[in-house]
Amino acid sequence: MGKPMQVARYWRHFKEKYRLIGGKCKSCGQVHFPKRPVCPECGSQEIEEFQFSGKGKVVSWTIIRNPPSGYEYYKPYPIALIELEEGPLVLAQLTDVDPEEIDFGMEVEMVTRKIREFSEDGIILYGYKFRPPLK
Amino acid sequence: MRKPVIIGVGLTPVGEHWKLGLRDLAVEALLNAMEDAGVDKVDSLYVGNMASGSFVEQENLGALIADWAGLGNIPAVKVEGACASGGAAVQEGVKAVMSGLEDVVAVVGVEKMTDAWPSDATRYLAYAADAEWELFHGVSFVALNALAMRLYMKEYGYTEEDLALFAVNAHANGAKNPYAMFKKVIKVETVMRSPYIADPLKLFDASPIADGAAAVIITTEEKAKEFVDKAKMIEVAGMGRAIDTINLANRKDLLLLKAAKVAAERAYKMAGVGVDNIDFFEVHDAFTVMAALSLESIGAAERGKGAMLAKEGQIAVDGDYPIQTLGGLKARGHPVGATGVYQTVEAVWQLRGEAPNQVPDAEVGLTQNIGGTGSNITVTILRRV
């Protein structure tokens, strides 16, 4: 992921990663995450921002035991494909969950969490993770 | 257009070559291929490589390798398509020959991976995924394949043991290949006893990190007569290549390798053959589940039936759909950007009748090389002249 000086690279995606804002095609109505310049359904370039609810269900998951460098701190950690209630799939870490509890179709909600940090005086990256909804 | 033929092959064993660098491996394979073809100069060089900048801080491989192999001031470039870089480089070489622009072309695939720390290697391989929307979340390449494996097992009712059969077959074949990294027969229990690296994917479901280089020399059928006998000419009869969404989550159908399906259709059409005409398949079994999905995407099995071919024993060298005849990525080893060229060399051996694990009377073979999580795929069909 490169060196921590790449600050601009991370703030470019604040909207998506902090608030789960994706795209909606004005032409065909398809919603996507992340937002794209061209609609993958109809090819239209008229795409507006779309706020996702953050609710979804687990489609598939795995437990990462050999992470890429930079993520050793969390290991082992679960990663899942989550189907948002509006349709699109998103890949994210699951948090606040016992790995044994994870199952197909498990309901989850988006929360903002620390994704990783760079060395002592480096930047800290935040973004979405998903957890079972609080009761 | 001119008929492209491969007239020479060369390679290094796949393994942990701690005493050899990227250039040593590439030059050795390239000079072996030139010797095999009986050529002492080539018109251009295409280098298949995925991540030399990350692994060994070296880009500009065209200049590096052509220079060190003493090829003179020829055009030479690196071709990159993640783990399908080797397959793509072969196809670029073929295109150059077919177009008439170049008569004798060298292609070398090389990757030097073991100089990197394992967690860094894991990171560099994940560069083939979507950096912002996959790697950002700490995903490894293995994990992306594990997500597909869990879904495949659920959707079609397979067990981890069922998929382990692909690894068992690869090792049985690799044991006979002197250039393979693992020349050891294994059992299903061997796979099942290996540790999870991304559940349900175990260490023995995955191909190893490795170093290696392989090379081929391509020319036209007409020109080939100057260098070799007909028995040594292998035609590149068909080829296709396609991409799919780079991000697995953006795929409409998570268990269809659409890029492989499209690439295979193009290759079959160009070669004028169907899947039933293919005598053996070198598919991209970087992970056991990918072997199953590959067989389905290229038409060797219906959707969901790829793993059945393994259960029925049809993927063995004496079966109807032999795959990984020299060990595949799992046992031969997977030096990522070189793999597609290794597959090509192994297919040439089979078609020349020189393979250590020979498919009887092989006339047509298919190689399928996957980059990313199915995002960039090449399919190439080779045939006896």
XYZ file of C-alpha atoms in Angstrom, chain B residues 187-361:
175
model
C -2.810 -38.111 -0.690
C -6.072 -36.379 0.137
C -5.122 -36.676 3.819
C -1.929 -34.728 3.108
C -4.033 -31.821 1.874
C -6.520 -32.136 4.732
C -3.763 -32.156 7.373
C -2.189 -28.965 6.018
C -3.030 -25.778 7.925
C -5.713 -23.300 6.903
C -4.266 -20.160 5.378
C -7.671 -18.640 4.590
C -10.509 -20.983 5.600
C -11.633 -23.210 3.938
C -8.490 -22.936 1.819
C -5.504 -24.887 3.134
C -1.811 -24.659 2.377
C -2.044 -27.675 0.031
C -4.956 -26.127 -1.896
C -2.528 -23.400 -2.969
C 0.391 -23.204 -5.366
C 3.770 -22.211 -3.904
C 5.732 -18.988 -4.115
C 8.643 -19.814 -6.392
C 11.335 -18.631 -8.781
C 11.655 -19.688 -12.370
C 11.841 -18.789 -16.039
C 10.629 -20.424 -19.239
C 11.038 -19.383 -22.857
C 9.800 -20.177 -26.352
C 10.942 -19.204 -29.832
C 8.170 -18.420 -32.322
C 8.425 -18.038 -36.089
C 6.356 -18.750 -39.195
C 5.861 -22.240 -40.602
C 7.760 -21.161 -43.736
C 10.717 -19.697 -41.858
C 10.786 -22.601 -39.387
C 12.071 -24.929 -42.105
C 15.414 -23.093 -41.957
C 15.921 -24.174 -38.351
C 14.120 -27.398 -37.416
C 12.426 -30.538 -38.726
C 8.666 -30.674 -38.981
C 8.454 -32.886 -35.891
C 9.743 -30.015 -33.827
C 7.222 -27.456 -35.100
C 4.165 -26.836 -32.932
C 1.513 -24.538 -34.325
C -0.152 -21.875 -32.218
C -3.557 -22.657 -33.673
C -5.806 -20.423 -31.652
C -5.723 -17.848 -28.936
C -8.074 -15.650 -26.992
C -7.840 -13.234 -24.147
C -10.388 -11.315 -22.083
C -10.810 -9.375 -18.870
C -13.496 -9.329 -16.215
C -14.144 -6.945 -13.307
C -10.934 -6.526 -11.343
C -12.887 -6.519 -8.075
C -14.440 -9.883 -7.219
C -17.347 -8.150 -5.451
C -18.343 -6.446 -8.699
C -18.832 -9.789 -10.474
C -22.458 -10.649 -11.244
C -21.733 -14.358 -11.078
C -19.015 -15.088 -8.531
C -18.467 -18.656 -9.737
C -18.205 -18.067 -13.472
C -14.797 -17.279 -14.954
C -16.411 -15.177 -17.656
C -13.064 -13.974 -18.979
C -11.948 -17.594 -19.454
C -15.204 -18.477 -21.176
C -14.865 -15.608 -23.635
C -11.151 -16.221 -24.177
C -11.754 -19.945 -24.781
C -14.544 -19.241 -27.280
C -12.203 -16.954 -29.220
C -9.411 -19.535 -29.147
C -11.667 -22.431 -30.245
C -13.036 -20.339 -33.090
C -9.606 -19.287 -34.324
C -8.260 -22.856 -34.143
C -11.405 -24.318 -35.688
C -11.724 -26.906 -32.920
C -14.065 -27.638 -30.036
C -13.368 -28.792 -26.528
C -13.799 -32.420 -27.629
C -10.779 -32.087 -29.925
C -8.461 -31.108 -27.067
C -6.252 -33.952 -25.827
C -4.987 -32.272 -22.652
C -5.498 -29.057 -20.689
C -2.896 -27.059 -18.799
C -5.293 -24.988 -16.687
C -4.419 -22.452 -14.038
C -4.731 -24.321 -10.726
C -3.223 -21.625 -8.526
C -5.856 -22.862 -6.060
C -7.760 -26.153 -6.244
C -11.094 -24.378 -6.705
C -9.662 -22.508 -9.696
C -8.935 -25.820 -11.438
C -12.619 -26.735 -11.091
C -13.869 -23.326 -12.251
C -11.392 -23.349 -15.138
C -12.644 -26.700 -16.453
C -16.194 -25.340 -16.370
C -15.374 -22.038 -18.022
C -13.550 -23.592 -20.984
C -16.360 -26.046 -21.613
C -14.736 -29.264 -20.369
C -17.446 -29.563 -17.708
C -20.906 -28.120 -17.113
C -21.400 -25.491 -14.427
C -20.863 -27.114 -11.048
C -19.456 -30.322 -12.543
C -15.759 -29.338 -12.679
C -14.942 -31.086 -9.415
C -16.878 -34.170 -10.610
C -14.203 -34.698 -13.281
C -11.667 -35.018 -10.466
C -13.910 -37.374 -8.459
C -14.437 -39.560 -11.515
C -10.707 -39.732 -12.253
C -11.106 -38.044 -15.620
C -8.387 -35.454 -15.008
C -5.557 -38.019 -14.843
C -3.199 -38.430 -17.794
C -5.175 -41.518 -18.913
C -8.575 -39.843 -18.394
C -10.770 -38.008 -20.879
C -9.747 -34.578 -19.593
C -6.093 -34.753 -18.515
C -5.030 -31.594 -16.702
C -1.766 -30.383 -15.164
C 0.123 -33.163 -16.938
C 3.482 -31.896 -15.662
C 2.283 -30.902 -12.207
C 0.439 -27.673 -12.874
C 0.890 -24.613 -10.714
C 0.381 -26.689 -7.576
C 3.297 -29.105 -8.043
C 5.437 -27.674 -10.847
C 5.265 -24.366 -8.996
C 3.888 -20.912 -9.787
C 6.485 -18.216 -10.466
C 3.585 -15.968 -11.362
C 4.631 -14.046 -14.494
C 6.453 -17.114 -15.859
C 3.627 -19.616 -15.413
C 1.922 -19.076 -18.774
C 5.206 -19.724 -20.553
C 5.853 -22.867 -18.480
C 2.406 -24.092 -19.539
C 3.329 -23.414 -23.175
C 6.635 -25.279 -22.875
C 4.873 -28.249 -21.274
C 2.218 -28.287 -23.993
C 4.976 -28.282 -26.627
C 6.616 -31.267 -24.906
C 3.314 -33.156 -24.981
C 2.749 -32.382 -28.656
C 6.303 -33.313 -29.629
C 5.851 -36.582 -27.712
C 8.730 -35.638 -25.401
C 6.839 -35.193 -22.120
C 8.036 -37.132 -19.070
C 4.368 -37.877 -18.365
C 3.164 -38.303 -21.926
C -0.490 -38.114 -22.962
C -0.681 -40.840 -25.650
C -0.904 -39.458 -29.214
